Amino acid sequence: MLGVTDLPTYLAGLLLIILLPGPNSLYVLSVAARRGVRTGYKAAAGVFTGDAVLMTLAAAGAGALLQTSPLLFGVVKLLGAGYLTWLAVGMLRGAWALWRSRAERDEREEPAAADPQPRGEAAAAERERPYRRAVLISLFNPKAILFLVSFFVQFVDPGYAYPALSFLLLGALLQLGSFLYLTLLIFGGTRLSAAFRRRRRLSAGATSAAGVLFLGFAAKLATG
């Protein structure tokens, strides 16, 4: 079918790939838990856009370019690690702000659930720009291009006259699987959001954990 071979094996591998935790899915879950379904889908749309760009580059041969140019590959890796570090620092700062706001609220003895999304949090949601952040998280991952090339090529018939169509089909299946998985994360995250809004300590702890994980992703990308 359009030059794709061994489709069942591809779908099995695709399932494992999608379920592996990564910065994209973690960011979507974090946004959905903190900001709700609508903002979660904005982040998911950013992931789809970034992944679509990477798949296009992979089909066009950018993966081979990065593979044959160690200097270029190293530069892109360092840029990606730097951006993930910047995101992690922002998350940790946000967690600290939650701890401070909780302490100030306790001092004033205000009810915890009086405002489901305080003005400060609404302003933070506006500044965060989840779509743009999710796009950049995807794009600053040169290993994803190399992975897509090395993974997709196993299921493309070398004798097929239009290999770009094969890549398009494989990419469309990957995007569909990612959409279903991120949808589960988004609606699971909104359940967490109710608990986060009632308990600032829980929200701050979860944001801190996400920040630490992003630091880990940055270190892995820079040193791997």
PDB file of C-alpha atoms in Angstrom:
ATOM      1  CA  MET A   1       0.000   0.000   0.000  1.00  0.00           C
ATOM      2  CA  LEU A   2       1.726   3.174  -1.288  1.00  0.00           C
ATOM      3  CA  GLY A   3       5.076   1.454  -0.975  1.00  0.00           C
ATOM      4  CA  VAL A   4       4.693   0.627   2.730  1.00  0.00           C
ATOM      5  CA  THR A   5       5.769  -2.883   3.721  1.00  0.00           C
ATOM      6  CA  ASP A   6       5.024  -4.925   6.857  1.00  0.00           C
ATOM      7  CA  LEU A   7       2.377  -2.504   8.152  1.00  0.00           C
ATOM      8  CA  PRO A   8       1.417  -4.602  11.266  1.00  0.00           C
ATOM      9  CA  THR A   9       5.024  -4.516  12.508  1.00  0.00           C
ATOM     10  CA  TYR A  10       5.147  -0.764  11.904  1.00  0.00           C
ATOM     11  CA  LEU A  11       1.940  -0.233  13.901  1.00  0.00           C
ATOM     12  CA  ALA A  12       3.282  -2.328  16.796  1.00  0.00           C
ATOM     13  CA  GLY A  13       6.490  -0.329  16.872  1.00  0.00           C
ATOM     14  CA  LEU A  14       4.500   2.886  16.548  1.00  0.00           C
ATOM     15  CA  LEU A  15       2.509   2.049  19.671  1.00  0.00           C
ATOM     16  CA  LEU A  16       5.665   1.577  21.710  1.00  0.00           C
ATOM     17  CA  ILE A  17       7.179   4.788  20.367  1.00  0.00           C
ATOM     18  CA  ILE A  18       4.107   6.859  21.209  1.00  0.00           C
ATOM     19  CA  LEU A  19       3.849   5.455  24.737  1.00  0.00           C
ATOM     20  CA  LEU A  20       7.487   6.256  25.575  1.00  0.00           C
ATOM     21  CA  PRO A  21       7.571   9.387  27.768  1.00  0.00           C
ATOM     22  CA  GLY A  22       9.217  12.378  26.167  1.00  0.00           C
ATOM     23  CA  PRO A  23       9.326  16.179  26.512  1.00  0.00           C
ATOM     24  CA  ASN A  24       6.425  16.677  24.078  1.00  0.00           C
ATOM     25  CA  SER A  25       3.908  14.460  25.851  1.00  0.00           C
ATOM     26  CA  LEU A  26       5.088  15.632  29.259  1.00  0.00           C
ATOM     27  CA  TYR A  27       4.595  19.265  28.282  1.00  0.00           C
ATOM     28  CA  VAL A  28       1.078  18.631  26.938  1.00  0.00           C
ATOM     29  CA  LEU A  29       0.124  16.798  30.131  1.00  0.00           C
ATOM     30  CA  SER A  30       1.563  19.594  32.250  1.00  0.00           C
ATOM     31  CA  VAL A  31      -0.293  22.302  30.323  1.00  0.00           C
ATOM     32  CA  ALA A  32      -3.603  20.416  30.386  1.00  0.00           C
ATOM     33  CA  ALA A  33      -3.295  19.821  34.124  1.00  0.00           C
ATOM     34  CA  ARG A  34      -2.552  23.479  34.816  1.00  0.00           C
ATOM     35  CA  ARG A  35      -4.680  25.261  32.213  1.00  0.00           C
ATOM     36  CA  GLY A  36      -7.436  22.887  31.071  1.00  0.00           C
ATOM     37  CA  VAL A  37      -8.556  21.090  27.905  1.00  0.00           C
ATOM     38  CA  ARG A  38      -8.522  24.040  25.515  1.00  0.00           C
ATOM     39  CA  THR A  39      -4.964  25.075  26.362  1.00  0.00           C
ATOM     40  CA  GLY A  40      -3.903  21.437  26.365  1.00  0.00           C
ATOM     41  CA  TYR A  41      -5.062  21.113  22.768  1.00  0.00           C
ATOM     42  CA  LYS A  42      -3.138  24.272  21.871  1.00  0.00           C
ATOM     43  CA  ALA A  43       0.008  22.556  23.107  1.00  0.00           C
ATOM     44  CA  ALA A  44      -0.967  19.365  21.273  1.00  0.00           C
ATOM     45  CA  ALA A  45      -1.427  21.376  18.062  1.00  0.00           C
ATOM     46  CA  GLY A  46       2.101  22.686  18.535  1.00  0.00           C
ATOM     47  CA  VAL A  47       3.371  19.117  18.851  1.00  0.00           C
ATOM     48  CA  PHE A  48       1.555  18.115  15.638  1.00  0.00           C
ATOM     49  CA  THR A  49       3.007  21.120  13.790  1.00  0.00           C
ATOM     50  CA  GLY A  50       6.542  20.456  14.961  1.00  0.00           C
ATOM     51  CA  ASP A  51       6.288  16.753  14.183  1.00  0.00           C
ATOM     52  CA  ALA A  52       4.893  17.503  10.723  1.00  0.00           C
ATOM     53  CA  VAL A  53       7.871  19.762   9.996  1.00  0.00           C
ATOM     54  CA  LEU A  54      10.303  17.086  11.196  1.00  0.00           C
ATOM     55  CA  MET A  55       8.608  14.426   9.058  1.00  0.00           C
ATOM     56  CA  THR A  56       8.813  16.689   6.024  1.00  0.00           C
ATOM     57  CA  LEU A  57      12.501  17.327   6.668  1.00  0.00           C
ATOM     58  CA  ALA A  58      13.090  13.632   7.189  1.00  0.00           C
ATOM     59  CA  ALA A  59      11.431  12.794   3.893  1.00  0.00           C
ATOM     60  CA  ALA A  60      13.470  15.510   2.172  1.00  0.00           C
ATOM     61  CA  GLY A  61      16.754  14.112   3.442  1.00  0.00           C
ATOM     62  CA  ALA A  62      17.561  16.487   6.325  1.00  0.00           C
ATOM     63  CA  GLY A  63      18.327  13.480   8.497  1.00  0.00           C
ATOM     64  CA  ALA A  64      21.119  12.445   6.138  1.00  0.00           C
ATOM     65  CA  LEU A  65      22.491  16.000   6.205  1.00  0.00           C
ATOM     66  CA  LEU A  66      22.614  16.071   9.994  1.00  0.00           C
ATOM     67  CA  GLN A  67      24.131  12.603  10.075  1.00  0.00           C
ATOM     68  CA  THR A  68      26.939  13.576   7.693  1.00  0.00           C
ATOM     69  CA  SER A  69      27.657  16.919   9.395  1.00  0.00           C
ATOM     70  CA  PRO A  70      28.698  16.312  13.028  1.00  0.00           C
ATOM     71  CA  LEU A  71      29.238  20.035  13.603  1.00  0.00           C
ATOM     72  CA  LEU A  72      25.720  20.963  12.502  1.00  0.00           C
ATOM     73  CA  PHE A  73      24.252  18.104  14.501  1.00  0.00           C
ATOM     74  CA  GLY A  74      26.174  19.205  17.611  1.00  0.00           C
ATOM     75  CA  VAL A  75      25.046  22.815  17.260  1.00  0.00           C
ATOM     76  CA  VAL A  76      21.370  21.845  16.914  1.00  0.00           C
ATOM     77  CA  LYS A  77      21.664  19.482  19.893  1.00  0.00           C
ATOM     78  CA  LEU A  78      23.111  22.238  22.082  1.00  0.00           C
ATOM     79  CA  LEU A  79      20.389  24.663  21.001  1.00  0.00           C
ATOM     80  CA  GLY A  80      17.749  22.090  21.868  1.00  0.00           C
ATOM     81  CA  ALA A  81      19.337  21.359  25.243  1.00  0.00           C
ATOM     82  CA  GLY A  82      19.487  25.068  25.990  1.00  0.00           C
ATOM     83  CA  TYR A  83      15.825  25.573  25.160  1.00  0.00           C
ATOM     84  CA  LEU A  84      14.734  22.627  27.314  1.00  0.00           C
ATOM     85  CA  THR A  85      16.836  24.022  30.169  1.00  0.00           C
ATOM     86  CA  TRP A  86      15.152  27.405  29.768  1.00  0.00           C
ATOM     87  CA  LEU A  87      11.741  25.723  29.937  1.00  0.00           C
ATOM     88  CA  ALA A  88      12.794  23.775  33.039  1.00  0.00           C
ATOM     89  CA  VAL A  89      13.938  26.943  34.799  1.00  0.00           C
ATOM     90  CA  GLY A  90      10.617  28.587  33.945  1.00  0.00           C
ATOM     91  CA  MET A  91       8.704  25.648  35.428  1.00  0.00           C
ATOM     92  CA  LEU A  92      10.773  25.730  38.607  1.00  0.00           C
ATOM     93  CA  ARG A  93      10.222  29.477  38.921  1.00  0.00           C
ATOM     94  CA  GLY A  94       6.494  28.916  38.435  1.00  0.00           C
ATOM     95  CA  ALA A  95       6.532  26.281  41.166  1.00  0.00           C
ATOM     96  CA  TRP A  96       8.288  28.699  43.514  1.00  0.00           C
ATOM     97  CA  ALA A  97       5.668  31.348  42.731  1.00  0.00           C
ATOM     98  CA  LEU A  98       2.929  28.847  43.619  1.00  0.00           C
ATOM     99  CA  TRP A  99       4.595  28.114  46.950  1.00  0.00           C
ATOM    100  CA  ARG A 100       4.845  31.847  47.708  1.00  0.00           C
ATOM    101  CA  SER A 101       1.237  32.571  46.685  1.00  0.00           C
ATOM    102  CA  ARG A 102       0.044  29.685  48.851  1.00  0.00           C
ATOM    103  CA  ALA A 103       1.964  31.020  51.836  1.00  0.00           C
ATOM    104  CA  GLU A 104       0.576  34.520  51.332  1.00  0.00           C
ATOM    105  CA  ARG A 105      -2.956  33.165  51.002  1.00  0.00           C
ATOM    106  CA  ASP A 106      -2.580  31.158  54.187  1.00  0.00           C
ATOM    107  CA  GLU A 107      -1.458  34.309  55.986  1.00  0.00           C
ATOM    108  CA  ARG A 108      -4.563  36.149  54.803  1.00  0.00           C
ATOM    109  CA  GLU A 109      -6.709  33.060  55.612  1.00  0.00           C
ATOM    110  CA  GLU A 110      -8.537  33.244  52.292  1.00  0.00           C
ATOM    111  CA  PRO A 111     -10.606  30.219  51.164  1.00  0.00           C
ATOM    112  CA  ALA A 112      -8.634  27.864  48.926  1.00  0.00           C
ATOM    113  CA  ALA A 113     -11.327  27.425  46.269  1.00  0.00           C
ATOM    114  CA  ALA A 114     -12.626  30.983  46.055  1.00  0.00           C
ATOM    115  CA  ASP A 115     -11.140  31.525  42.581  1.00  0.00           C
ATOM    116  CA  PRO A 116     -10.568  28.525  40.304  1.00  0.00           C
ATOM    117  CA  GLN A 117      -8.034  30.480  38.205  1.00  0.00           C
ATOM    118  CA  PRO A 118      -6.596  33.544  39.931  1.00  0.00           C
ATOM    119  CA  ARG A 119      -5.595  36.560  37.886  1.00  0.00           C
ATOM    120  CA  GLY A 120      -1.926  35.696  38.262  1.00  0.00           C
ATOM    121  CA  GLU A 121      -2.487  32.238  36.800  1.00  0.00           C
ATOM    122  CA  ALA A 122      -4.571  33.619  33.935  1.00  0.00           C
ATOM    123  CA  ALA A 123      -1.797  36.069  33.092  1.00  0.00           C
ATOM    124  CA  ALA A 124       0.753  33.267  33.261  1.00  0.00           C
ATOM    125  CA  ALA A 125      -1.342  31.175  30.866  1.00  0.00           C
ATOM    126  CA  GLU A 126      -1.395  34.072  28.391  1.00  0.00           C
ATOM    127  CA  ARG A 127       2.380  34.557  28.634  1.00  0.00           C
ATOM    128  CA  GLU A 128       3.181  30.865  28.325  1.00  0.00           C
ATOM    129  CA  ARG A 129       2.066  30.555  24.666  1.00  0.00           C
ATOM    130  CA  PRO A 130       1.779  26.748  24.755  1.00  0.00           C
ATOM    131  CA  TYR A 131       1.459  26.334  20.981  1.00  0.00           C
ATOM    132  CA  ARG A 132       4.729  28.097  20.267  1.00  0.00           C
ATOM    133  CA  ARG A 133       6.541  26.327  23.075  1.00  0.00           C
ATOM    134  CA  ALA A 134       5.354  22.914  21.933  1.00  0.00           C
ATOM    135  CA  VAL A 135       6.467  23.636  18.364  1.00  0.00           C
ATOM    136  CA  LEU A 136       9.938  24.633  19.556  1.00  0.00           C
ATOM    137  CA  ILE A 137      10.240  21.601  21.834  1.00  0.00           C
ATOM    138  CA  SER A 138       9.583  19.388  18.804  1.00  0.00           C
ATOM    139  CA  LEU A 139      11.858  21.257  16.410  1.00  0.00           C
ATOM    140  CA  PHE A 140      14.838  21.453  18.774  1.00  0.00           C
ATOM    141  CA  ASN A 141      15.234  17.693  18.720  1.00  0.00           C
ATOM    142  CA  PRO A 142      17.557  16.654  15.892  1.00  0.00           C
ATOM    143  CA  LYS A 143      17.517  13.074  17.139  1.00  0.00           C
ATOM    144  CA  ALA A 144      13.839  12.941  16.164  1.00  0.00           C
ATOM    145  CA  ILE A 145      14.755  13.586  12.518  1.00  0.00           C
ATOM    146  CA  LEU A 146      17.401  10.863  12.564  1.00  0.00           C
ATOM    147  CA  PHE A 147      15.001   8.524  14.305  1.00  0.00           C
ATOM    148  CA  LEU A 148      12.217   9.139  11.811  1.00  0.00           C
ATOM    149  CA  VAL A 149      14.557   8.460   8.905  1.00  0.00           C
ATOM    150  CA  SER A 150      16.009   5.279  10.404  1.00  0.00           C
ATOM    151  CA  PHE A 151      12.594   3.997  11.564  1.00  0.00           C
ATOM    152  CA  PHE A 152      10.505   4.877   8.512  1.00  0.00           C
ATOM    153  CA  VAL A 153      12.995   3.585   5.966  1.00  0.00           C
ATOM    154  CA  GLN A 154      12.595   0.039   7.312  1.00  0.00           C
ATOM    155  CA  PHE A 155       8.994   0.012   6.088  1.00  0.00           C
ATOM    156  CA  VAL A 156       9.432   1.687   2.695  1.00  0.00           C
ATOM    157  CA  ASP A 157       9.731  -0.452  -0.403  1.00  0.00           C
ATOM    158  CA  PRO A 158      12.989   0.682  -2.108  1.00  0.00           C
ATOM    159  CA  GLY A 159      11.505  -0.228  -5.473  1.00  0.00           C
ATOM    160  CA  TYR A 160       8.448   2.009  -5.075  1.00  0.00           C
ATOM    161  CA  ALA A 161       8.436   4.911  -7.536  1.00  0.00           C
ATOM    162  CA  TYR A 162       7.139   7.534  -5.081  1.00  0.00           C
ATOM    163  CA  PRO A 163       8.850   7.039  -1.694  1.00  0.00           C
ATOM    164  CA  ALA A 164       7.619  10.450  -0.498  1.00  0.00           C
ATOM    165  CA  LEU A 165       4.075   9.036  -0.493  1.00  0.00           C
ATOM    166  CA  SER A 166       5.284   6.146   1.666  1.00  0.00           C
ATOM    167  CA  PHE A 167       6.763   8.609   4.163  1.00  0.00           C
ATOM    168  CA  LEU A 168       3.520  10.608   4.047  1.00  0.00           C
ATOM    169  CA  LEU A 169       1.425   7.549   4.923  1.00  0.00           C
ATOM    170  CA  LEU A 170       3.765   6.486   7.737  1.00  0.00           C
ATOM    171  CA  GLY A 171       3.795  10.024   9.086  1.00  0.00           C
ATOM    172  CA  ALA A 172       0.003  10.313   8.945  1.00  0.00           C
ATOM    173  CA  LEU A 173      -0.344   7.119  10.981  1.00  0.00           C
ATOM    174  CA  LEU A 174       2.141   8.466  13.515  1.00  0.00           C
ATOM    175  CA  GLN A 175       0.228  11.746  13.802  1.00  0.00           C
ATOM    176  CA  LEU A 176      -3.069   9.907  14.268  1.00  0.00           C
ATOM    177  CA  GLY A 177      -1.601   7.748  17.034  1.00  0.00           C
ATOM    178  CA  SER A 178      -0.067  10.807  18.699  1.00  0.00           C
ATOM    179  CA  PHE A 179      -3.401  12.652  18.566  1.00  0.00           C
ATOM    180  CA  LEU A 180      -5.226   9.810  20.316  1.00  0.00           C
ATOM    181  CA  TYR A 181      -2.509   9.479  22.953  1.00  0.00           C
ATOM    182  CA  LEU A 182      -2.293  13.220  23.636  1.00  0.00           C
ATOM    183  CA  THR A 183      -6.094  13.365  23.891  1.00  0.00           C
ATOM    184  CA  LEU A 184      -5.919  10.801  26.691  1.00  0.00           C
ATOM    185  CA  LEU A 185      -3.213  12.846  28.395  1.00  0.00           C
ATOM    186  CA  ILE A 186      -5.197  16.075  28.053  1.00  0.00           C
ATOM    187  CA  PHE A 187      -8.390  14.716  29.598  1.00  0.00           C
ATOM    188  CA  GLY A 188      -6.382  12.911  32.262  1.00  0.00           C
ATOM    189  CA  GLY A 189      -4.598  16.169  32.955  1.00  0.00           C
ATOM    190  CA  THR A 190      -7.848  18.084  33.428  1.00  0.00           C
ATOM    191  CA  ARG A 191      -8.791  15.640  36.186  1.00  0.00           C
ATOM    192  CA  LEU A 192      -5.516  16.475  37.848  1.00  0.00           C
ATOM    193  CA  SER A 193      -6.168  20.182  37.355  1.00  0.00           C
ATOM    194  CA  ALA A 194      -9.112  20.149  39.765  1.00  0.00           C
ATOM    195  CA  ALA A 195      -6.871  18.722  42.462  1.00  0.00           C
ATOM    196  CA  PHE A 196      -4.104  21.192  41.568  1.00  0.00           C
ATOM    197  CA  ARG A 197      -6.423  24.173  41.905  1.00  0.00           C
ATOM    198  CA  ARG A 198      -7.627  23.003  45.313  1.00  0.00           C
ATOM    199  CA  ARG A 199      -4.133  22.201  46.550  1.00  0.00           C
ATOM    200  CA  ARG A 200      -1.392  24.636  45.631  1.00  0.00           C
ATOM    201  CA  ARG A 201       1.207  22.417  47.288  1.00  0.00           C
ATOM    202  CA  LEU A 202       0.317  19.558  44.928  1.00  0.00           C
ATOM    203  CA  SER A 203       0.466  21.877  41.925  1.00  0.00           C
ATOM    204  CA  ALA A 204       3.830  23.284  42.961  1.00  0.00           C
ATOM    205  CA  GLY A 205       5.222  19.804  43.548  1.00  0.00           C
ATOM    206  CA  ALA A 206       4.043  18.546  40.144  1.00  0.00           C
ATOM    207  CA  THR A 207       5.437  21.614  38.376  1.00  0.00           C
ATOM    208  CA  SER A 208       8.761  21.148  40.161  1.00  0.00           C
ATOM    209  CA  ALA A 209       8.875  17.493  39.110  1.00  0.00           C
ATOM    210  CA  ALA A 210       8.177  18.446  35.482  1.00  0.00           C
ATOM    211  CA  GLY A 211      10.957  21.031  35.624  1.00  0.00           C
ATOM    212  CA  VAL A 212      13.428  18.475  36.951  1.00  0.00           C
ATOM    213  CA  LEU A 213      12.432  16.008  34.207  1.00  0.00           C
ATOM    214  CA  PHE A 214      12.980  18.663  31.560  1.00  0.00           C
ATOM    215  CA  LEU A 215      16.454  19.296  32.987  1.00  0.00           C
ATOM    216  CA  GLY A 216      17.051  15.572  32.569  1.00  0.00           C
ATOM    217  CA  PHE A 217      15.892  15.699  28.948  1.00  0.00           C
ATOM    218  CA  ALA A 218      18.230  18.642  28.317  1.00  0.00           C
ATOM    219  CA  ALA A 219      21.212  16.843  29.864  1.00  0.00           C
ATOM    220  CA  LYS A 220      20.480  13.704  27.860  1.00  0.00           C
ATOM    221  CA  LEU A 221      20.223  15.654  24.622  1.00  0.00           C
ATOM    222  CA  ALA A 222      23.439  17.594  25.278  1.00  0.00           C
ATOM    223  CA  THR A 223      25.521  14.575  26.265  1.00  0.00           C
ATOM    224  CA  GLY A 224      23.927  11.800  24.197  1.00  0.00           C
TER     225      GLY A 224
END
